[in-house]
PDB file of C-alpha atoms in Angstrom:
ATOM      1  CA  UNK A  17      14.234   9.974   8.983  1.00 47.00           C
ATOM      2  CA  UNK A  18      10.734  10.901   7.971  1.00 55.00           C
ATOM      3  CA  UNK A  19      10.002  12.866  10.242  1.00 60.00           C
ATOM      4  CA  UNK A  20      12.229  15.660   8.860  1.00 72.00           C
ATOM      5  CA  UNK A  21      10.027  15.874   6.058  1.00 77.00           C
ATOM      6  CA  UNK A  22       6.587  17.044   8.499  1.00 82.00           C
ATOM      7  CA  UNK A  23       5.431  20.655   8.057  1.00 87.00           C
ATOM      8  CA  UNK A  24       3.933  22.351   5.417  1.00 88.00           C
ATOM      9  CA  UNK A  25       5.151  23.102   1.792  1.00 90.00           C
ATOM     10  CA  UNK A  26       2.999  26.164   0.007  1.00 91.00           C
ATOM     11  CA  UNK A  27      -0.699  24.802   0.188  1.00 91.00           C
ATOM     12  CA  UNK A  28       0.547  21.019   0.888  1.00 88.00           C
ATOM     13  CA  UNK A  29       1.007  19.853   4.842  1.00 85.00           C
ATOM     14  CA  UNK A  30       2.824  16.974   5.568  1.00 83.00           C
ATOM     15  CA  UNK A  31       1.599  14.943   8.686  1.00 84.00           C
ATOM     16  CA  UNK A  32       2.672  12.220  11.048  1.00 78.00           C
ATOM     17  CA  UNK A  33      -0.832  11.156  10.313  1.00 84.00           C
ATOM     18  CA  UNK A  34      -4.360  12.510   9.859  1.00 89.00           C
ATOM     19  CA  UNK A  35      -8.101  11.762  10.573  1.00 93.00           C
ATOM     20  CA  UNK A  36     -10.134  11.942   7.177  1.00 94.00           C
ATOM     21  CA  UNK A  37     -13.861  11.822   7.240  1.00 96.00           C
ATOM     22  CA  UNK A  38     -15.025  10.105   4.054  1.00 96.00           C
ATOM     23  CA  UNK A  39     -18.494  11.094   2.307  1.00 96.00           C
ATOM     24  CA  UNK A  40     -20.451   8.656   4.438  1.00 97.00           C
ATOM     25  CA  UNK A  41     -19.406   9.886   7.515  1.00 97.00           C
ATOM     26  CA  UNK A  42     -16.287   7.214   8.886  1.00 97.00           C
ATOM     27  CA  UNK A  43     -13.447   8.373   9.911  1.00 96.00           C
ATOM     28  CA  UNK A  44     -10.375   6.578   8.643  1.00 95.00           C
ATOM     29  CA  UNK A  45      -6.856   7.253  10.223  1.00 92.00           C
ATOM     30  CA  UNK A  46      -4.373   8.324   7.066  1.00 91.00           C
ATOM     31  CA  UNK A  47      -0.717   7.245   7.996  1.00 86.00           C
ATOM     32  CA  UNK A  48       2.392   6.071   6.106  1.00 77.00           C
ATOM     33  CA  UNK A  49       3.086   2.835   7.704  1.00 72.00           C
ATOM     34  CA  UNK A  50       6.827   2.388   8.408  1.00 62.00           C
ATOM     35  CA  UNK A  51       6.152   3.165  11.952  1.00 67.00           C
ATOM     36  CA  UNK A  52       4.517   0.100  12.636  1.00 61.00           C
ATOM     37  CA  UNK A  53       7.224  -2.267  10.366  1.00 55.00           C
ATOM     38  CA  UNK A  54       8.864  -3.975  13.071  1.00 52.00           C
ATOM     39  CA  UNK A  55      11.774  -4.566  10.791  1.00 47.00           C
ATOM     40  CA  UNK A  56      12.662  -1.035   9.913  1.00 45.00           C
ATOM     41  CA  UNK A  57      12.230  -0.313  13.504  1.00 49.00           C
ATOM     42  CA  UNK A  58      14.699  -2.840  15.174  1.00 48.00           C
ATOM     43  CA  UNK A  59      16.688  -4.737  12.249  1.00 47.00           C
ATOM     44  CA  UNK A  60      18.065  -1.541  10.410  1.00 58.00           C
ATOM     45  CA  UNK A  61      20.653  -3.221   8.523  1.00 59.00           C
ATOM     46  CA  UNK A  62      18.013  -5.934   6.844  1.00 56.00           C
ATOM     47  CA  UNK A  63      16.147  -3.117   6.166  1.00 59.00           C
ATOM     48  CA  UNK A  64      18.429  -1.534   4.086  1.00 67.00           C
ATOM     49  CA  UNK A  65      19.810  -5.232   2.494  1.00 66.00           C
ATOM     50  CA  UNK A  66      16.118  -5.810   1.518  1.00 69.00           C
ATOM     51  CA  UNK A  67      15.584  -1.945  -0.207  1.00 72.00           C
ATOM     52  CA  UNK A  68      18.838  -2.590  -1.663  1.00 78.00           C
ATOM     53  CA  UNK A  69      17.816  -5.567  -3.251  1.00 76.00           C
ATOM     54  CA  UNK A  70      13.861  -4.133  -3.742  1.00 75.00           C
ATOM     55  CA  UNK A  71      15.872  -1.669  -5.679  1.00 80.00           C
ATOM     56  CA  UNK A  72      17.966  -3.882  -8.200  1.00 84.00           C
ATOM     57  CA  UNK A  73      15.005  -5.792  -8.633  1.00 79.00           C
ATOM     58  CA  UNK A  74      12.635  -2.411  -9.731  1.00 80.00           C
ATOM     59  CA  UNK A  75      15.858  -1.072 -11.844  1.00 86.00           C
ATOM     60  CA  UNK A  76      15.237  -4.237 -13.956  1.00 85.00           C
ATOM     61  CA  UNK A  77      11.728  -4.116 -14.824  1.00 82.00           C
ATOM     62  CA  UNK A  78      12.145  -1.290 -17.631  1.00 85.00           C
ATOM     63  CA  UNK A  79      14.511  -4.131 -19.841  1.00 88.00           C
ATOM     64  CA  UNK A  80      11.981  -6.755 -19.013  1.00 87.00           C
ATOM     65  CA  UNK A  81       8.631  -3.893 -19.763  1.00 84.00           C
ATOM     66  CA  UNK A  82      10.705  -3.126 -23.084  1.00 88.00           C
ATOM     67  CA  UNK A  83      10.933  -6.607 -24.240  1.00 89.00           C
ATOM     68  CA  UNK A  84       7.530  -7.940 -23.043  1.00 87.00           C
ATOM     69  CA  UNK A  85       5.972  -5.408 -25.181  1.00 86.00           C
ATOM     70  CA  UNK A  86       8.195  -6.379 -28.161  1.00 89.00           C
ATOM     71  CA  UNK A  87       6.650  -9.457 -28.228  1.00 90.00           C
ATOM     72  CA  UNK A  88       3.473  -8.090 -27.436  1.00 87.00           C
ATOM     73  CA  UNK A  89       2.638  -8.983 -23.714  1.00 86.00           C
ATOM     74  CA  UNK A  90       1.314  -6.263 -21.168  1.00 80.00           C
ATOM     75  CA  UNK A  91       3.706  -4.566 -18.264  1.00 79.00           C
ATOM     76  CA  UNK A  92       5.017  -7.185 -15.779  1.00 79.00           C
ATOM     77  CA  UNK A  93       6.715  -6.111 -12.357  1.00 79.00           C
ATOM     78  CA  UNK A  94       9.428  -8.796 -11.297  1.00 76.00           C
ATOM     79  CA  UNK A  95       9.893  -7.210  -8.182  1.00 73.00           C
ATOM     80  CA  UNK A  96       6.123  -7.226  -7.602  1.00 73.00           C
ATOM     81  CA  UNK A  97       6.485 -11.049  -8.689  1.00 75.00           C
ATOM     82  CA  UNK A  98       9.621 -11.706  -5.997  1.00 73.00           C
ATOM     83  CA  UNK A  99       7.508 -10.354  -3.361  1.00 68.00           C
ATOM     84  CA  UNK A 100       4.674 -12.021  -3.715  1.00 67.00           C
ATOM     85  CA  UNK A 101       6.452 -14.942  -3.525  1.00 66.00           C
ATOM     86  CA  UNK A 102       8.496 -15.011  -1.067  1.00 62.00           C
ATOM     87  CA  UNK A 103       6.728 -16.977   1.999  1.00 54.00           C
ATOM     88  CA  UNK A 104       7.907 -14.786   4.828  1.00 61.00           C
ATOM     89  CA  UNK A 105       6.828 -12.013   2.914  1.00 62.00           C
ATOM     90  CA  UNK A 106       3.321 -12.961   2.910  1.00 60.00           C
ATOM     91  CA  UNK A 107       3.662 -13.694   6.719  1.00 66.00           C
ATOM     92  CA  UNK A 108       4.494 -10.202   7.380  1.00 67.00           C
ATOM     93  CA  UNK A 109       2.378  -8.824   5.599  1.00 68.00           C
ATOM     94  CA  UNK A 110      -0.133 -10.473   7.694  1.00 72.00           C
ATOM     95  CA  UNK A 111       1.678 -10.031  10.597  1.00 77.00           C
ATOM     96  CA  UNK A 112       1.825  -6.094   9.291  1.00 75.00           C
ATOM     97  CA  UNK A 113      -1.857  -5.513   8.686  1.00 81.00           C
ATOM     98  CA  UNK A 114      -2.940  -6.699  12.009  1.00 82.00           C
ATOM     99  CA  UNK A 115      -0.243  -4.150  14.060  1.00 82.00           C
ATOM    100  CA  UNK A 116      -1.664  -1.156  11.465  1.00 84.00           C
ATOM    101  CA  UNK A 117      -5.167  -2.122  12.919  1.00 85.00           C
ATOM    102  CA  UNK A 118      -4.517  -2.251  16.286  1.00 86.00           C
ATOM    103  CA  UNK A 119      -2.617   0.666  16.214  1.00 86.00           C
ATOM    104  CA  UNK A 120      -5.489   2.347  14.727  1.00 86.00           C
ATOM    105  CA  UNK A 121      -8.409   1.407  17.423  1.00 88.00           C
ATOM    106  CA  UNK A 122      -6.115   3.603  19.753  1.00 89.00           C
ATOM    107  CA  UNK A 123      -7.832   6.804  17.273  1.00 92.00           C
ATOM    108  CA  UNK A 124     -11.215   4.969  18.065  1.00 93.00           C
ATOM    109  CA  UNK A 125     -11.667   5.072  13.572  1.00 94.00           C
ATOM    110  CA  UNK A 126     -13.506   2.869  11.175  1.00 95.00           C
ATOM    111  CA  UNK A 127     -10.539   2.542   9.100  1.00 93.00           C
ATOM    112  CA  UNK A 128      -6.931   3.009   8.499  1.00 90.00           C
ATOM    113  CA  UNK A 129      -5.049   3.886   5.403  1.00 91.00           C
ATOM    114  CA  UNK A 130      -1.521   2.976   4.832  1.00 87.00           C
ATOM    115  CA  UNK A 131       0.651   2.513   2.040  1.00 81.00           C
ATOM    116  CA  UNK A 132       4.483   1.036   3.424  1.00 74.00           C
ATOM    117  CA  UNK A 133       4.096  -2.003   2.390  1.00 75.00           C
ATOM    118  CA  UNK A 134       3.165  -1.435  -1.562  1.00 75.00           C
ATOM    119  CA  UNK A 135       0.440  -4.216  -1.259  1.00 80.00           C
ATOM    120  CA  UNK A 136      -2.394  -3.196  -2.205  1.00 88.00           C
ATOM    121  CA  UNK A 137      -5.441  -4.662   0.078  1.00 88.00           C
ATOM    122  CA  UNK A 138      -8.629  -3.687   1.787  1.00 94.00           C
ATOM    123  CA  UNK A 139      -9.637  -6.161   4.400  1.00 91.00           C
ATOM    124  CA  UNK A 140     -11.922  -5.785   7.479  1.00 92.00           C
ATOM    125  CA  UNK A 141     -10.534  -6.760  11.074  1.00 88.00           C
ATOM    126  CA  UNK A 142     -13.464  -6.583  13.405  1.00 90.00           C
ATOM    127  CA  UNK A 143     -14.612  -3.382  13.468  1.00 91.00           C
ATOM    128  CA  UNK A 144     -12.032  -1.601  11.551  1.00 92.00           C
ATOM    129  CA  UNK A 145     -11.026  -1.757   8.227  1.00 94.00           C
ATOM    130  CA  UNK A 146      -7.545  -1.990   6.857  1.00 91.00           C
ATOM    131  CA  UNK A 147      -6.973   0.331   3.532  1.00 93.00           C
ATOM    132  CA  UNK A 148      -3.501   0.098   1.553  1.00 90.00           C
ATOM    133  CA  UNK A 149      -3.343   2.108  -1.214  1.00 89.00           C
ATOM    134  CA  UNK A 150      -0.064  -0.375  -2.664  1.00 85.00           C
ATOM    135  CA  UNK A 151       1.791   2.114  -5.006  1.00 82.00           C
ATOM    136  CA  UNK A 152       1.733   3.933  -8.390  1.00 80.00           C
ATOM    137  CA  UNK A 153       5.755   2.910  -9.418  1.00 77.00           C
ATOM    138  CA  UNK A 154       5.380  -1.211  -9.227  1.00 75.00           C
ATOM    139  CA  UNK A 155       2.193  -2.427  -8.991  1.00 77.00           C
ATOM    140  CA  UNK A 156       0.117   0.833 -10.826  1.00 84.00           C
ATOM    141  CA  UNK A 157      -2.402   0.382  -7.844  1.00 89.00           C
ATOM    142  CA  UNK A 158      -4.426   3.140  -5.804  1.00 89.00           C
ATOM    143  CA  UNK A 159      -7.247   4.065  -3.426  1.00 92.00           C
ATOM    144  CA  UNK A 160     -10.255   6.110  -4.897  1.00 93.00           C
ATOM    145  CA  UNK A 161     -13.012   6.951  -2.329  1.00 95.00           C
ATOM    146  CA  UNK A 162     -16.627   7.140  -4.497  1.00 95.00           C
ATOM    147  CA  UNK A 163     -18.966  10.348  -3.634  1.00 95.00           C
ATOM    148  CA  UNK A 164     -21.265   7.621  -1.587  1.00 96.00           C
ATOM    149  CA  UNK A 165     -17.702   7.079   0.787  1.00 95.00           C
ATOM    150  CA  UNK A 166     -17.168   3.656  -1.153  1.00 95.00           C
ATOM    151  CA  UNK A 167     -13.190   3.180  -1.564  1.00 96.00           C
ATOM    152  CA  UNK A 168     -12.108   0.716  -3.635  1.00 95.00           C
ATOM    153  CA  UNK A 169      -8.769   0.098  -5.493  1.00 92.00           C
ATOM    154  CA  UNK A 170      -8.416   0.679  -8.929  1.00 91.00           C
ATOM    155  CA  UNK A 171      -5.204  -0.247 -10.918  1.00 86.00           C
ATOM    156  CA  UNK A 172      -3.691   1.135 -14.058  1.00 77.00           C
ATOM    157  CA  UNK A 173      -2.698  -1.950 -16.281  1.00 67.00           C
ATOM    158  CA  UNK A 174      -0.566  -2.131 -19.261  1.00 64.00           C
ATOM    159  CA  UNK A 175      -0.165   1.441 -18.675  1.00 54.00           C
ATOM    160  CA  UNK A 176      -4.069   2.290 -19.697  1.00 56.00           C
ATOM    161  CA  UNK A 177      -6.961   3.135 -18.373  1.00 57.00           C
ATOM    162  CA  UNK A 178      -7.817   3.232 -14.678  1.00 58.00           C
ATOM    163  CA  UNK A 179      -9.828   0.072 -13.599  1.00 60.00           C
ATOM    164  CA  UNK A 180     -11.740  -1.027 -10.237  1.00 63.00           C
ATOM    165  CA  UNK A 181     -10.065  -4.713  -8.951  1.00 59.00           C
ATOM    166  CA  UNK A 182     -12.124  -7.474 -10.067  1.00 50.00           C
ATOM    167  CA  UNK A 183     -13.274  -8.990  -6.675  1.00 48.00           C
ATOM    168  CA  UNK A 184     -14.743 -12.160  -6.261  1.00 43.00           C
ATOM    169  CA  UNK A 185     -16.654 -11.385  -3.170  1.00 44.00           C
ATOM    170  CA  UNK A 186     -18.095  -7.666  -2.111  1.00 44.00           C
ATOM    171  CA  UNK A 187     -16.717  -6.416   0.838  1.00 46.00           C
ATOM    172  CA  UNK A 188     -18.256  -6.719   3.793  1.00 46.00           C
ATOM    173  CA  UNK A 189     -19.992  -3.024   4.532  1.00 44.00           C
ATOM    174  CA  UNK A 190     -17.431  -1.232   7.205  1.00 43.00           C
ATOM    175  CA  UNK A 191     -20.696   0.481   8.589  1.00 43.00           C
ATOM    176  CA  UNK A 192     -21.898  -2.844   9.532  1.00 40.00           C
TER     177      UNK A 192
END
């Protein structure tokens, strides 16, 4: 259980969750995520079939890294690739987002950050908007917050240098 893992470690504290203020002033509710994922909640044994099979899937992406850049192509996640495909995935994901949100307009925020899922995404719903860092194993993705409060994601591809997501929109301004 998680849980077991709150308290604080030297000059580290591990929380449940956490209100942080960013440098424009919105406060954006900080939380893992598996709290709200109605399937590690209530179907415990799926859970563990799909992280078992998650797990086979990340074990082979060093063979398929090491021969991708043998013949010169850039880092490739088939797990990343699986999930992204899979329709009911995408459908809980969805699904997912919208029960981080509403969960989140209980703290009265502007924004809630998450990570569970490993999909990286910022979206707005209504008023509040939904922040998922993704992870830094599978997909190389991250949140960085600018010093004007701007967070964005930024991925590391091919194992190089840091880059903002190419969007083909701009967000829509969570102060609006």
């Amino acid at each position: 259980m998680i849980s077991s893992f709150y308290g604080a470690y030297g000059d580290i504290t591990v929380q449940k969750h956490a209100i942080h203020r960013t440098a424009d002033g919105r406060r954006i509710l900080v939380i893992h995520g598996h709290e709200l994922d109605t399937v590690v909640q209530n179907v415990r044994w799926l859970a563990f079939l799909g992280d078992a099979g998650y797990q086979f899937l990340l074990s082979l992406n060093p063979l398929i890294d090491f021969f991708r850049r043998r013949f010169g192509l850039g880092y490739w996640s088939l797990s990343a690739f699986v999930k992204q495909r899979v329709k009911d995935a995408v459908s809980f994901i969805g699904k997912f987002e919208a029960a981080v949100v509403r969960y989140a307009e209980r703290y009265r925020v502007d924004g809630v950050l998450c990570g569970h899922i490993h999909s990286a995404a910022i979206r707005k719903f209504g008023n509040v908007t939904y922040y998922n860092c993704g992870d830094w194993v599978e997909t190389c993705s991250a949140l960085i917050e600018h010093f004007d409060g701007r967070i964005e994601i930024v991925r590391k591809p091919d194992h190089g240098v840091l880059t903002p997501e190419i969007r083909p929109a701009p967000l829509v301004d969570a102060m609006a």
